[in-house]
Structure formats: C-alpha cells, structure tokens
XYZ file of C-alpha atoms in Angstrom:
717
model
C -7.283 -126.029 -90.773
C -5.897 -125.569 -87.251
C -9.315 -126.339 -85.789
C -9.609 -129.470 -87.941
C -6.120 -130.575 -86.837
C -7.094 -130.127 -83.175
C -10.230 -132.226 -83.646
C -8.254 -134.989 -85.365
C -5.600 -134.877 -82.646
C -8.071 -135.330 -79.815
C -10.509 -137.649 -81.640
C -8.926 -140.865 -80.245
C -9.154 -139.385 -76.736
C -12.807 -138.456 -77.266
C -13.598 -141.921 -78.581
C -11.771 -143.503 -75.635
C -13.680 -141.304 -73.197
C -17.003 -142.376 -74.723
C -16.096 -146.015 -74.090
C -14.842 -145.652 -70.508
C -16.211 -148.211 -68.067
C -19.285 -147.260 -66.118
C -18.906 -146.173 -62.502
C -21.376 -146.391 -59.605
C -20.373 -144.627 -56.400
C -21.256 -146.425 -53.167
C -22.256 -144.229 -50.242
C -22.416 -145.312 -46.622
C -25.529 -144.863 -44.481
C -25.948 -145.455 -40.759
C -29.453 -146.959 -40.717
C -30.104 -150.185 -42.678
C -32.691 -150.161 -45.465
C -35.911 -152.026 -44.703
C -36.206 -154.765 -47.341
C -39.879 -154.639 -48.308
C -40.173 -153.432 -51.924
C -41.026 -149.862 -50.896
C -38.617 -147.107 -51.970
C -37.362 -145.498 -48.746
C -36.241 -141.875 -48.571
C -32.657 -143.045 -48.003
C -32.434 -144.168 -51.629
C -32.570 -140.541 -52.787
C -28.934 -140.043 -51.724
C -27.665 -143.072 -53.692
C -25.895 -142.924 -57.042
C -27.924 -144.369 -59.955
C -27.110 -146.883 -62.677
C -29.162 -145.842 -65.717
C -29.035 -146.131 -69.513
C -29.311 -149.914 -69.677
C -27.985 -151.720 -72.769
C -30.028 -154.224 -74.809
C -28.071 -157.386 -75.603
C -31.032 -159.433 -76.860
C -33.025 -159.584 -79.065
C -31.767 -156.393 -80.800
C -28.203 -155.717 -79.704
C -27.541 -152.045 -79.020
C -31.121 -150.925 -79.603
C -32.832 -148.686 -77.042
C -34.583 -150.827 -74.365
C -38.363 -150.890 -74.672
C -38.793 -150.131 -70.941
C -36.701 -148.037 -68.559
C -34.710 -149.516 -65.685
C -32.485 -148.031 -63.029
C -30.516 -149.457 -60.101
C -28.974 -148.015 -56.948
C -26.639 -149.211 -54.210
C -25.957 -148.148 -50.625
C -23.979 -149.692 -47.795
C -23.869 -149.912 -44.029
C -20.949 -151.204 -42.007
C -22.213 -154.769 -42.360
C -24.173 -155.119 -45.617
C -24.584 -153.960 -49.211
C -28.065 -152.829 -50.270
C -29.365 -152.765 -53.831
C -32.517 -151.226 -55.362
C -33.671 -152.098 -58.893
C -36.688 -150.266 -60.342
C -38.319 -151.661 -63.496
C -40.939 -149.686 -65.414
C -43.627 -151.689 -67.225
C -47.373 -152.171 -67.591
C -48.640 -154.309 -64.738
C -50.343 -156.743 -67.105
C -47.008 -157.405 -68.876
C -45.168 -158.529 -65.731
C -44.738 -162.300 -65.522
C -44.765 -163.706 -61.976
C -43.446 -167.091 -60.896
C -43.196 -168.264 -57.285
C -41.008 -171.315 -57.930
C -37.317 -171.527 -58.801
C -36.041 -168.997 -61.299
C -35.861 -171.165 -64.391
C -34.686 -169.056 -67.293
C -37.613 -167.506 -69.118
C -40.143 -167.955 -66.296
C -40.938 -164.610 -64.728
C -39.566 -161.082 -64.950
C -36.128 -161.275 -63.317
C -33.494 -158.754 -62.217
C -30.037 -159.408 -60.796
C -26.924 -157.769 -59.415
C -23.471 -159.232 -60.170
C -20.350 -158.465 -58.130
C -16.689 -159.149 -58.907
C -15.504 -158.885 -55.299
C -11.873 -159.815 -56.017
C -11.360 -157.620 -59.071
C -9.970 -160.625 -60.954
C -12.219 -160.084 -64.015
C -12.925 -163.853 -64.077
C -15.352 -164.641 -61.245
C -18.391 -162.952 -59.740
C -21.425 -163.496 -57.518
C -24.890 -163.244 -59.034
C -28.036 -162.519 -56.985
C -31.341 -162.752 -58.878
C -34.911 -161.942 -57.810
C -38.109 -162.041 -59.836
C -41.201 -159.870 -59.636
C -42.914 -162.361 -57.316
C -39.966 -162.326 -54.892
C -38.525 -165.759 -55.754
C -34.720 -165.824 -55.506
C -31.696 -167.568 -56.990
C -27.945 -167.154 -56.721
C -24.839 -168.547 -58.388
C -21.189 -167.933 -59.155
C -20.084 -166.706 -62.597
C -16.826 -168.392 -63.675
C -14.276 -168.167 -66.492
C -15.202 -164.582 -67.408
C -18.930 -165.548 -67.361
C -18.453 -168.460 -69.754
C -19.592 -170.869 -67.039
C -21.904 -170.964 -64.010
C -21.803 -172.653 -60.604
C -25.393 -172.918 -59.365
C -24.356 -174.915 -56.297
C -23.272 -171.769 -54.453
C -25.842 -170.854 -51.805
C -25.440 -167.635 -49.852
C -27.300 -165.943 -47.011
C -28.939 -162.790 -48.334
C -32.332 -161.122 -48.206
C -34.719 -159.653 -50.756
C -38.269 -158.609 -51.448
C -40.253 -157.453 -54.479
C -43.400 -155.410 -54.960
C -45.494 -154.904 -58.085
C -47.078 -151.512 -58.850
C -49.332 -150.291 -61.645
C -46.283 -148.741 -63.340
C -43.835 -151.662 -62.871
C -42.104 -153.416 -60.017
C -39.358 -152.860 -57.429
C -36.754 -155.281 -56.048
C -34.670 -154.643 -52.926
C -31.689 -156.808 -51.957
C -29.497 -156.988 -48.840
C -26.155 -158.846 -49.052
C -24.322 -159.202 -45.712
C -20.586 -158.825 -46.246
C -19.874 -161.828 -44.045
C -21.909 -163.985 -46.462
C -19.476 -163.463 -49.352
C -15.746 -163.547 -49.916
C -13.859 -160.445 -51.045
C -10.480 -158.724 -51.128
C -10.317 -156.300 -48.188
C -7.653 -154.157 -49.883
C -9.778 -153.188 -52.893
C -11.317 -149.714 -53.154
C -13.764 -150.835 -55.869
C -15.523 -153.978 -57.107
C -16.681 -154.993 -60.558
C -20.457 -154.651 -60.919
C -23.297 -155.105 -63.398
C -27.097 -155.317 -63.329
C -29.360 -157.448 -65.505
C -33.068 -157.334 -66.355
C -34.967 -160.058 -68.191
C -38.376 -159.306 -69.798
C -39.836 -162.645 -70.943
C -42.785 -161.029 -72.739
C -40.457 -160.040 -75.595
C -37.282 -162.010 -74.686
C -35.491 -158.758 -73.877
C -32.199 -159.089 -71.980
C -30.904 -155.770 -70.604
C -27.591 -155.005 -68.878
C -26.115 -151.868 -67.384
C -22.752 -152.597 -69.017
C -22.310 -152.981 -72.766
C -21.239 -156.264 -74.390
C -20.537 -157.543 -77.879
C -23.155 -159.786 -79.451
C -20.583 -162.394 -80.497
C -19.161 -162.584 -76.953
C -22.123 -162.198 -74.615
C -21.668 -161.083 -71.026
C -18.061 -160.767 -69.785
C -16.941 -160.066 -66.211
C -13.852 -158.395 -67.666
C -16.182 -155.673 -69.011
C -18.058 -154.982 -65.767
C -18.405 -151.435 -64.489
C -16.983 -150.261 -61.159
C -18.647 -150.043 -57.763
C -16.451 -147.423 -56.075
C -16.265 -147.193 -52.267
C -16.287 -143.434 -51.664
C -15.863 -143.095 -47.896
C -15.896 -146.764 -46.921
C -14.752 -150.216 -47.950
C -15.855 -153.499 -46.307
C -13.619 -155.037 -43.669
C -16.313 -156.804 -41.660
C -14.958 -159.599 -39.477
C -16.618 -161.873 -36.986
C -17.185 -165.475 -36.131
C -18.932 -166.040 -39.499
C -19.949 -169.529 -38.419
C -22.895 -171.527 -39.795
C -23.941 -174.719 -38.001
C -26.562 -177.026 -39.511
C -27.763 -179.752 -37.150
C -29.574 -182.311 -39.280
C -32.116 -184.807 -37.981
C -33.648 -187.433 -40.222
C -35.728 -190.548 -39.958
C -35.581 -193.125 -42.737
C -38.056 -195.943 -43.350
C -36.704 -198.708 -45.643
C -38.802 -201.453 -47.232
C -37.284 -204.900 -46.523
C -39.786 -206.976 -48.499
C -42.741 -209.123 -47.429
C -44.461 -206.019 -46.053
C -41.669 -205.462 -43.532
C -40.040 -202.085 -42.865
C -37.009 -200.870 -40.960
C -37.100 -197.521 -39.158
C -33.703 -195.838 -38.906
C -33.573 -192.529 -36.987
C -30.276 -190.688 -37.322
C -28.587 -187.316 -37.163
C -25.784 -185.396 -38.818
C -24.030 -182.061 -38.774
C -22.935 -179.589 -41.461
C -20.501 -176.746 -40.726
C -19.735 -173.667 -42.814
C -17.080 -171.325 -41.421
C -15.423 -168.179 -42.815
C -12.395 -167.358 -40.618
C -11.836 -164.356 -42.911
C -13.477 -162.801 -45.996
C -10.987 -164.794 -48.092
C -11.160 -168.266 -46.490
C -14.012 -170.777 -46.256
C -14.237 -174.090 -44.406
C -16.985 -176.700 -44.900
C -17.531 -179.998 -43.123
C -20.203 -182.680 -42.973
C -20.616 -185.630 -40.624
C -22.923 -188.561 -41.327
C -24.800 -186.850 -44.187
C -27.917 -188.261 -45.800
C -28.899 -187.349 -49.363
C -32.284 -189.043 -49.605
C -33.975 -185.801 -50.738
C -31.888 -185.757 -53.938
C -33.712 -186.625 -57.153
C -32.662 -189.984 -58.616
C -30.607 -190.110 -61.804
C -32.586 -190.340 -65.056
C -32.554 -193.664 -66.885
C -29.371 -194.063 -68.911
C -29.081 -195.916 -72.239
C -25.596 -196.911 -73.371
C -24.369 -199.112 -76.231
C -20.761 -197.873 -76.253
C -17.727 -199.665 -74.819
C -17.300 -196.961 -72.143
C -19.157 -196.449 -68.859
C -21.769 -193.693 -68.517
C -21.142 -190.391 -66.772
C -23.598 -189.156 -64.126
C -23.716 -185.606 -62.831
C -23.151 -185.007 -59.138
C -26.318 -184.076 -57.236
C -25.323 -184.334 -53.561
C -25.076 -180.855 -52.003
C -21.845 -181.359 -50.062
C -19.932 -182.369 -53.189
C -21.281 -179.684 -55.504
C -21.248 -176.735 -53.095
C -17.981 -174.821 -53.155
C -16.572 -177.068 -55.861
C -15.491 -174.101 -57.986
C -11.856 -174.228 -56.846
C -11.505 -177.942 -57.711
C -12.957 -177.584 -61.213
C -10.629 -177.360 -64.232
C -10.648 -174.188 -66.296
C -12.142 -173.836 -69.723
C -15.425 -175.729 -69.730
C -17.662 -174.006 -72.272
C -21.201 -173.695 -70.914
C -22.410 -171.871 -74.017
C -20.909 -174.017 -76.786
C -20.321 -177.296 -74.928
C -17.600 -178.102 -77.474
C -14.685 -178.590 -75.088
C -15.088 -180.401 -71.773
C -11.989 -180.937 -69.619
C -11.126 -184.384 -68.277
C -13.012 -185.162 -65.055
C -10.027 -185.883 -62.812
C -12.116 -185.455 -59.645
C -15.335 -187.434 -60.170
C -17.047 -187.217 -56.801
C -19.517 -189.966 -57.729
C -16.628 -192.355 -56.899
C -16.981 -191.237 -53.247
C -19.879 -193.050 -51.613
C -20.400 -194.926 -54.866
C -23.165 -197.394 -55.674
C -22.148 -201.071 -55.499
C -23.291 -203.928 -57.819
C -26.179 -204.953 -55.526
C -27.482 -201.398 -55.273
C -25.971 -200.556 -51.881
C -24.255 -197.217 -51.491
C -20.979 -196.824 -49.632
C -21.643 -194.589 -46.630
C -19.806 -191.318 -46.163
C -18.733 -190.878 -42.545
C -17.092 -187.475 -42.791
C -16.167 -184.856 -45.356
C -14.388 -181.489 -45.178
C -13.340 -178.723 -47.582
C -11.305 -175.557 -47.244
C -10.769 -172.969 -49.961
C -9.733 -169.348 -50.209
C -7.536 -166.679 -51.819
C -4.376 -164.728 -51.179
C -3.893 -161.919 -53.702
C -3.728 -163.610 -57.160
C -3.612 -167.114 -55.656
C -6.555 -169.468 -55.039
C -6.195 -172.625 -52.974
C -8.343 -175.472 -51.716
C -8.273 -178.804 -49.931
C -10.726 -181.660 -49.620
C -10.948 -184.843 -47.502
C -13.628 -187.525 -47.107
C -13.788 -190.871 -45.321
C -15.999 -193.770 -46.444
C -16.749 -196.854 -44.414
C -16.196 -200.532 -45.230
C -19.240 -202.063 -46.924
C -20.175 -205.638 -47.775
C -22.015 -206.321 -51.032
C -23.122 -209.049 -53.429
C -21.401 -209.031 -56.823
C -23.104 -209.582 -60.193
C -22.176 -213.301 -60.140
C -23.639 -213.806 -56.648
C -20.321 -213.861 -54.821
C -19.719 -211.763 -51.704
C -17.388 -208.788 -51.814
C -16.083 -206.066 -49.528
C -15.572 -202.435 -50.494
C -12.784 -201.308 -48.154
C -12.858 -198.146 -46.094
C -11.080 -195.347 -47.943
C -9.750 -191.850 -47.442
C -10.204 -189.449 -50.376
C -8.101 -186.282 -50.493
C -7.591 -183.444 -52.954
C -5.446 -180.319 -53.062
C -5.666 -177.381 -55.430
C -3.676 -174.210 -56.230
C -4.524 -171.625 -58.916
C -2.674 -168.469 -59.944
C -4.166 -165.597 -61.933
C -1.921 -164.532 -64.822
C -2.181 -162.068 -67.714
C -5.110 -160.117 -66.256
C -7.911 -162.717 -66.457
C -6.130 -165.976 -67.372
C -5.015 -168.620 -64.873
C -2.794 -171.660 -64.286
C -3.151 -174.299 -61.563
C -2.132 -177.630 -60.071
C -4.589 -180.308 -58.865
C -3.995 -183.493 -56.873
C -6.653 -186.125 -56.179
C -5.956 -189.302 -54.192
C -7.609 -192.343 -52.647
C -5.950 -194.372 -49.889
C -7.109 -197.774 -48.648
C -5.300 -200.193 -46.349
C -3.738 -201.951 -49.358
C -3.654 -199.496 -52.281
C -2.919 -195.917 -53.282
C -4.680 -194.309 -56.246
C -4.646 -190.788 -57.593
C -3.828 -188.218 -60.258
C -1.878 -184.962 -60.422
C -2.276 -182.367 -63.158
C -1.314 -178.919 -64.391
C -4.191 -177.063 -66.020
C -5.237 -173.552 -66.918
C -6.683 -171.203 -69.478
C -5.469 -168.279 -71.543
C -8.362 -166.059 -72.535
C -9.553 -162.833 -74.034
C -13.133 -161.640 -74.242
C -13.767 -163.455 -77.571
C -11.409 -166.475 -77.329
C -10.128 -169.022 -74.834
C -7.410 -171.694 -74.871
C -7.733 -174.253 -72.056
C -5.376 -177.131 -71.339
C -4.623 -180.058 -68.977
C -1.562 -182.275 -68.480
C -2.086 -185.106 -65.988
C -0.297 -188.179 -64.618
C -2.121 -191.073 -62.978
C -1.034 -192.883 -59.802
C -1.873 -196.526 -59.092
C 0.554 -197.735 -56.456
C 3.886 -197.696 -58.331
C 2.311 -197.505 -61.808
C 1.183 -194.496 -63.817
C 0.804 -192.844 -67.206
C 0.059 -189.473 -68.803
C -2.978 -187.775 -70.336
C -3.375 -184.457 -72.111
C -6.381 -182.418 -73.151
C -6.796 -178.961 -74.701
C -9.469 -176.868 -76.367
C -9.597 -173.573 -78.235
C -12.782 -171.578 -78.866
C -13.139 -168.243 -80.631
C -16.232 -166.246 -81.581
C -15.090 -163.292 -83.660
C -17.500 -160.895 -85.342
C -17.678 -162.932 -88.579
C -15.918 -166.251 -87.938
C -15.918 -169.070 -85.389
C -13.240 -171.628 -84.612
C -13.449 -174.723 -82.391
C -10.454 -177.004 -81.835
C -10.078 -179.765 -79.276
C -7.674 -182.622 -78.771
C -6.747 -185.187 -76.159
C -4.386 -188.086 -75.546
C -4.964 -190.774 -72.897
C -2.053 -193.111 -72.141
C -2.438 -196.888 -72.212
C -2.017 -197.126 -68.430
C -3.745 -193.891 -67.441
C -6.105 -195.483 -64.909
C -7.879 -193.095 -62.517
C -11.149 -195.032 -62.228
C -10.952 -194.886 -58.418
C -11.023 -191.082 -58.293
C -11.955 -189.667 -61.714
C -13.876 -190.287 -64.927
C -11.488 -190.841 -67.848
C -12.427 -194.278 -69.266
C -10.783 -193.871 -72.700
C -7.391 -195.494 -72.018
C -5.091 -195.809 -75.019
C -6.922 -193.255 -77.171
C -6.272 -189.969 -78.942
C -8.665 -187.451 -80.498
C -8.532 -184.319 -82.629
C -11.500 -182.276 -83.872
C -11.170 -178.956 -85.674
C -14.198 -176.964 -86.820
C -14.389 -173.506 -88.351
C -16.746 -171.435 -90.440
C -18.533 -168.124 -90.988
C -20.815 -166.600 -88.356
C -23.367 -163.867 -89.102
C -25.059 -161.612 -86.531
C -28.118 -159.766 -87.756
C -29.154 -156.518 -86.085
C -32.684 -156.700 -87.520
C -34.990 -159.282 -89.049
C -36.263 -162.748 -88.164
C -32.857 -164.454 -87.909
C -30.524 -163.289 -85.132
C -27.541 -165.607 -85.698
C -26.427 -168.022 -88.413
C -23.376 -170.258 -88.350
C -21.892 -172.795 -90.765
C -18.987 -174.989 -89.696
C -16.949 -177.884 -91.034
C -13.713 -179.673 -90.266
C -11.783 -182.917 -89.804
C -12.081 -185.625 -87.129
C -9.329 -188.033 -86.052
C -9.755 -190.632 -83.300
C -7.236 -193.336 -82.370
C -8.100 -196.361 -80.203
C -5.307 -198.794 -79.344
C -7.778 -201.605 -78.721
C -8.505 -201.592 -82.490
C -5.031 -200.365 -83.537
C -6.704 -197.971 -85.949
C -7.105 -194.228 -86.426
C -10.641 -193.224 -87.353
C -10.756 -190.369 -89.849
C -13.494 -188.292 -91.407
C -15.259 -184.979 -91.207
C -18.174 -182.971 -89.833
C -20.308 -180.311 -91.483
C -23.143 -178.460 -89.792
C -25.414 -175.444 -89.495
C -26.696 -173.560 -86.445
C -29.510 -171.008 -86.804
C -31.096 -168.906 -84.057
C -34.214 -166.816 -84.512
C -35.109 -163.553 -82.855
C -38.332 -165.043 -81.503
C -36.144 -167.153 -79.171
C -35.949 -170.504 -80.881
C -33.373 -172.230 -83.046
C -31.923 -175.469 -84.334
C -28.669 -177.200 -85.226
C -28.058 -180.000 -87.741
C -24.754 -181.698 -88.448
C -23.597 -184.626 -90.529
C -20.585 -186.828 -89.755
C -18.884 -189.288 -92.056
C -16.035 -191.195 -90.391
C -14.095 -194.246 -91.539
C -13.731 -196.337 -88.388
C -12.873 -199.766 -87.003
C -14.438 -201.648 -84.084
C -13.876 -205.287 -83.103
C -11.855 -205.945 -86.299
C -14.644 -204.570 -88.513
C -13.715 -201.566 -90.657
C -16.676 -199.551 -91.915
C -17.993 -196.062 -92.641
C -19.794 -194.637 -89.621
C -22.295 -192.085 -90.914
C -24.318 -190.022 -88.469
C -26.890 -187.231 -88.580
C -27.677 -185.195 -85.441
C -30.537 -182.765 -84.948
C -31.342 -180.558 -81.972
C -33.729 -177.648 -81.499
C -34.925 -175.384 -78.706
C -38.134 -173.399 -78.331
C -38.652 -170.543 -75.864
C -41.087 -168.536 -77.956
C -43.633 -168.059 -75.182
C -42.727 -167.112 -71.586
C -45.224 -169.718 -70.370
C -43.415 -172.726 -71.848
C -40.194 -174.009 -73.328
C -39.204 -177.180 -75.144
C -36.346 -179.086 -76.754
C -36.505 -181.639 -79.547
C -33.514 -183.736 -80.607
C -32.700 -186.915 -82.466
C -30.336 -188.664 -84.804
C -29.466 -191.648 -86.930
C -26.162 -193.490 -87.190
C -24.485 -196.662 -88.332
C -22.213 -197.901 -85.578
C -21.032 -200.875 -83.560
C -23.444 -201.922 -80.802
C -21.211 -203.132 -77.962
C -24.148 -204.219 -75.817
C -25.202 -206.700 -78.552
C -21.797 -207.204 -80.163
C -22.620 -206.449 -83.803
C -22.632 -203.674 -86.407
C -26.029 -202.160 -87.232
C -28.001 -198.934 -87.447
C -28.910 -197.018 -84.308
C -31.360 -194.144 -83.939
C -32.762 -191.985 -81.179
C -35.441 -189.358 -80.619
C -36.033 -187.247 -77.536
C -37.967 -184.259 -76.279
C -38.266 -182.141 -73.152
C -40.998 -179.647 -72.384
C -42.252 -177.597 -69.456
C -45.337 -175.433 -69.168
C -46.165 -172.822 -66.558
C -49.846 -173.590 -66.078
C -50.111 -170.853 -63.458
C -47.769 -168.692 -61.418
C -47.712 -171.446 -58.772
C -47.759 -174.565 -60.976
C -45.409 -175.987 -63.593
C -45.699 -179.312 -65.367
C -43.329 -181.002 -67.761
C -41.866 -184.193 -69.085
C -38.920 -185.706 -70.841
C -39.355 -188.473 -73.396
C -36.682 -190.609 -75.049
C -36.818 -193.420 -77.576
C -33.792 -195.520 -78.590
C -34.047 -197.753 -81.659
C -31.514 -200.582 -82.070
C -31.156 -202.272 -85.428
C -29.675 -205.688 -86.230
C -27.291 -206.887 -88.981
C -30.311 -207.708 -91.178
C -31.243 -204.016 -91.103
C -34.386 -204.716 -89.071
C -35.433 -203.307 -85.715
C -34.069 -205.412 -82.862
C -35.445 -203.392 -79.945
C -37.039 -200.065 -79.089
C -36.581 -198.721 -75.568
C -38.923 -195.996 -74.324
C -38.337 -193.818 -71.281
C -40.534 -190.984 -70.022
C -40.187 -188.797 -66.926
C -43.312 -186.646 -66.370
C -43.251 -184.254 -63.405
C -45.052 -181.369 -61.764
C -43.863 -178.645 -59.400
C -46.348 -176.843 -57.174
C -45.245 -173.726 -55.253
C -48.223 -172.185 -53.435
C -45.979 -169.553 -51.804
C -42.302 -168.658 -51.996
C -40.018 -171.223 -50.295
C -42.642 -174.011 -50.216
C -42.574 -176.608 -52.981
C -44.160 -179.955 -53.858
C -42.305 -181.864 -56.574
C -43.392 -185.238 -58.009
C -41.923 -187.219 -60.894
C -42.374 -190.697 -62.393
C -39.578 -192.367 -64.349
C -40.786 -195.345 -66.386
C -39.186 -197.830 -68.789
C -41.066 -199.619 -71.591
C -39.691 -202.230 -74.042
C -41.096 -202.963 -77.499
C -40.052 -206.629 -77.313
C -42.121 -207.358 -74.198
C -44.814 -204.786 -74.998
C -45.076 -203.867 -71.330
C -43.703 -201.588 -68.657
C -40.492 -202.998 -67.187
C -39.737 -200.483 -64.452
C -41.384 -197.551 -62.705
C -39.611 -195.178 -60.326
C -41.711 -192.756 -58.279
C -40.168 -189.770 -56.541
C -41.943 -187.168 -54.411
C -40.434 -184.332 -52.400
C -41.957 -181.709 -50.138
C -39.517 -178.927 -49.215
C -40.006 -175.864 -47.055
C -37.326 -173.244 -46.469
C -38.633 -171.786 -43.212
C -35.630 -169.465 -42.753
C -32.391 -168.777 -44.693
C -30.716 -172.092 -45.569
C -32.986 -173.958 -43.119
C -35.179 -176.659 -44.614
C -37.775 -179.291 -43.878
C -37.836 -182.188 -46.351
C -40.257 -185.060 -46.727
C -39.159 -187.445 -49.471
C -40.588 -190.682 -50.878
C -38.828 -192.905 -53.423
C -40.410 -196.105 -54.688
C -39.220 -198.638 -57.296
C -41.420 -201.194 -59.104
C -39.717 -203.830 -61.301
C -41.167 -206.426 -63.655
C -41.552 -209.880 -62.071
C -41.176 -212.272 -65.005
C -42.708 -215.198 -63.157
C -45.896 -213.386 -62.129
C -45.824 -210.883 -65.034
C -46.585 -208.072 -62.631
C -44.847 -204.899 -61.552
C -43.806 -205.543 -57.961
C -42.481 -203.010 -55.510
C -38.826 -203.837 -54.876
C -37.764 -200.813 -52.850
C -39.387 -197.995 -50.934
C -37.644 -195.328 -48.885
C -39.373 -192.566 -46.982
C -37.367 -189.819 -45.279
C -38.252 -186.924 -43.016
C -35.381 -184.467 -42.648
C -34.869 -181.160 -40.819
C -31.876 -178.914 -41.451
C -31.579 -175.762 -39.353
C -29.076 -172.921 -39.650
C -27.442 -171.397 -36.595
C -25.815 -168.228 -37.929
C -23.213 -166.470 -35.766
C-alpha cells in the first residue's frame, strides 16, 4: 500500500517530466563549418535533435523515415545540420521556389526574442533551393516578404540527403540578454504527405511557437555587433511604347538601404524605386457597390511590414480579417488614365525593447498630372505619408498596440489612429481593433473583432464590425463600408480521425446580421456548411447561405451556395476548384438577378526544372428575365523554368474573353528573367505588353509595351 501511495503521489510529477519541452544545447566552435552538404568531423561534438513527431497525415504515429538535426555556433554565425534518411528514388527535387508540396523540404525555426509569438523560418529542399519567412501570431500567420542573408547547401546520397545552413547573427534580430532561444525543425516528405516536427503539437491546433523547444547557449550567447549595413545601388533602363511605333528610352537609377544599428533595430530606405519587375495584378471582376482590394506586391512596402500589420489575421481559417488601416496601394497609386504616382523616397524603422515593439514609416510622392474619366485634366498633389506603431507583449504571448497612419498634402490632412491587439492561447484567439478616422477636422469611429477556437471536438468562429457613417480613410486605408455593421457567428462539431481515409470533418452553422445605412435595413439570415479533409491530401467545403436583404429599395431573399476544393494528392501537381451560385443585386447593371461563378487553378511540375500552370475563371451574369446577360472568361496560363538554382524564366498571359462579342477583348503578356548572382543581388529583364480590342478595326492592337533591364547589387558591411 505504501508503495502504491508513493507511485500515486509522484505520478503527476512523472507525467509532467514526460511532457517537458525539448532542449538542444548549443556548443561554440572556433572554425566555421564549410557549407557543402558533407558532414564534417566538427558535427560529432554537437548535440542532436532526434525523435521527430508526425503531425500529418497520422498525428502521433512513428515517422516512416528517421531524421535528426544538430546545431553549432561560432562567434558570428549559427550553423545547422539536418540529416534525412530515405531511398534516393523517393526524394523529390525541385530547383525553383519552394512551393508547398514541391520537393523534399527541411527547415529550422528560431524564436530569437523568446516572445512565443514570432519566429524566423529558414527552409531548404533536397536540390538546394531556399526560402525564408517570419512566423507570426504564434504561427497562425506568415510573412513571406522577409528576406535574410544566409547560406545553405544540400547533397543527396543513396541513403537520403543532407542540408547544411549558416545564419549570420547580424542578419537577424534577437534579444542579447537571452540565454536560450525557442527552436524547432520541420521535415516535409511529399511522397506520402508526411509532415514531421521535432516538437510535438496538437492536431486541432497545428504548429505553435509557444510550444517550441529550447536552444540553450551553454558557454556562449550572441552579442555580435558591427556596421550591419546593406547598400543596394539599383540601375535600370526602361523602354516605353508611345504609339505609332515610337519608343522612349528612360535610363535611371535608385538606391535601397538596409541598416541594423543593433540586433534589435532595423532601418530601411529607398530612393527613386522602380517596380517594373513585379507581376501585374490578375483581372478583377466586381459587381458589388464597393471597390476591389488588391494585394501589395512592391518589395519596399511588403518587406518588414510585420510591425505595421494588425494582430489576429487567420491564415489557416481566413474567417477573420482585420480592417486594412494601412493600405499601401494608396501610396504611388494608379490614376484614372493609367498613370502611376511616382514614389520619390521611402523609409522605415522598426525594432524592439524588451516586451515593446515599435516602428515608423515615411514616404513622399510627387505631383502628377492625369486625365480623368470624363476627359478633364486633373492634378494629384504631392503628398507625405507617415505611420507610427507601438506594440506591447502581455500575458505571455498576447499583445496590444497603437497604430497611426497619416497623409499630408498642401491643402488637406488625412489619417487614422487605432488601438488593436490579440488575446490568445494555443487553441483560441480573440483579436480586436478600435479606430478613429481623421479628415481635416472631421472623423468617426470603427470597430472590428474576431474570435476563433479549435478545441478537440468543437469549433467556434465569431466576427463583428461597425463602421461609422463618416469613417473615411480612403486616402490611407481600405475600409469602404461606411455606415455598416456586421455580425457572423458559426459553431459546430469537429472530428479528428487518427486512422482511415478521412482526417478531419467539420460541420458548422450560425446566424448572419448585416446593417447598411444606405438601405436603412438590417440583413438577417443564416449559414450552414461542411468541411471535409482526406488523408490523401485533398478536401472540400460546401456552405449554403439564406439571407433576407435589401438593396436599392428592393427587399428579397439572397440565397447562395459556395463550393471550394483543393487537391494535393500527387507531389507533382496541385489544383483548386471553386464555384458558386447566388441571387443578388448587380450594382454594375443596376438590377436584381442571379449570378454564378466557376474557377480553377492548377500547377504541374513537368520536371525538376519546369513547372506549368494556369488559373481560369468564368463569371455568369443573369438578367431580371432569368436569362444569361453576359459571361466573362479570364485565363492566366504560365510557366516557370529554373535550369539551375537562382536562375528563373517566368512567362504568363492574362486574357479576357466576352460571350457577347464572342472574341478576345484584352491580352496582357508578362515575361521576367531573374538571376540572383549573389545574396540579395539580382539581374532582372522584364517585358510587359498590353493588347486591347479596337472596335473600329475589330483587331487586338498593342496599346502599351514596357521593357526593363534592372540590376540590384548588395554591398554588405
């Protein structure tokens, strides 16, 4: 009995000990590791990360192949070795960008501030292709714009493959006072969709930074200091088509600066940038009363934008999206005649002090003349855009912050100020925003919040927002829904299956309320849906909405069916198929009718060096007589050719076809050659060409052609 009592007494301690976080001890060496994919003798003295955990497709099951990782350090850099056992014929190689599912991939993730919310991720595949990003919001979100200076190599053997990584400490930010960092390793085997981690995670949660292991500095911790200055002189020559077979040659130059005065502070600046190598926006179809949103693609605006982003955006579910109070597409925006406002100068600074994060942003645009839609002449005035940001970590891995965004011209002041943040645990998150607009002496309030929880057997999604009648931030942000309110609440059972064909199954249902002052009516109704995911890496979601609504003094029942599916069954290809049918008000044609859409995306790895793909969309507009008024077709085929790592040829064609005219109305051709000849140093050769329908000649005539040669070189001090 005494022995039994002792066992019961210490059982909680034994259980706790079995669940302690994993620890990897980091030893210092004097001679740097040669990054070549060969396992040097020095690695024998490094601590090992073994016993990897299978998250997918069979959570908790023993991995089908063994993996181990090691880490060592010198005074200036962290070195990582990842060894993956496998049959050589099973290893998928891919020389182009690391799209998920293409190629065997390994990665190391580092929480260098110990905040349990953010981390760096460095990924390399078996062919040596690389990718990096920042993990945000406890790994609920990703920032792929981050681009660091680091080195890697991979080598394939008969028994598997090896990846070596070198991360200079001056290339990342970190807290100098810490004696350990959060760490995890990941291995992806596309042949059986196996996702392996060193740390253990719950199936309903997925990866969480708050559950990382520890990288412990035994006899050393990084304090590297230096100039940490990156200069990027940029030279480019642009050839513009003026019409009538005439061209204008415009040679120019710019400068980008990236400076880390300390491991916790970063400064970025750009002067006279040119973004001609950026892929053009896809064709957008819109029949709503609100303007369309376009994602930012220009490097200066997306790089380092983590600090300015609101908390709580759900990458995995996509249910709650915070208000876009800083919409950088307003800076250097496109004018009615197609001209773009030039950006003369831009600068950012961001960093950390203990539990505080801070950032600032400034950009100057120049005065630009343009022709309005009615043919009249207009002037877009020169403007100064500024933004300031402060965040504070609270309650372990939650945060609260303040954001200001402003635009100043010679005659007007615009802007917005908000308080936002997120309270979170590993399986739930509550995010919120409270904002006030500024338009000279006028202003109004807006509020937005979202709650998401994935428990072991139940899911809950709640979101709501209120936009004041005079909440106008169109000069700096994207919140077009003035005088509206919304509430959506969904909940339902969620099953996770350890074995069998189905891996996850979810049912959900709940109410919808939406108020629009312009109609002085509150829409009301409900949503019911199902989401099913299969262990062979495909799935689908179907939902049905029935909402009593009012638009333009017409009250009616707006029924809608949505379908989406994803297919990643084979490591050589992936695809998405989606569509829907609804009865709604068509604001582009000003009547009530049915509306339907069908779309698909697919990509196929023809060879290790070649990928092809396309997107295809079809929008069907009905009329009040319940007949088809118009069908709009848009396709965007592309191919990507990567003969060796860091060299890529990318070509796409975006075309528009109308059923009513039975002919092509517009064709956009884009081609880009890019060569990264050293870290963060590029040569670009871009060609963009637009052909529009000439109604008088009934031909597709070239209306615009731009060719750009651009060199960007890194001076690294």
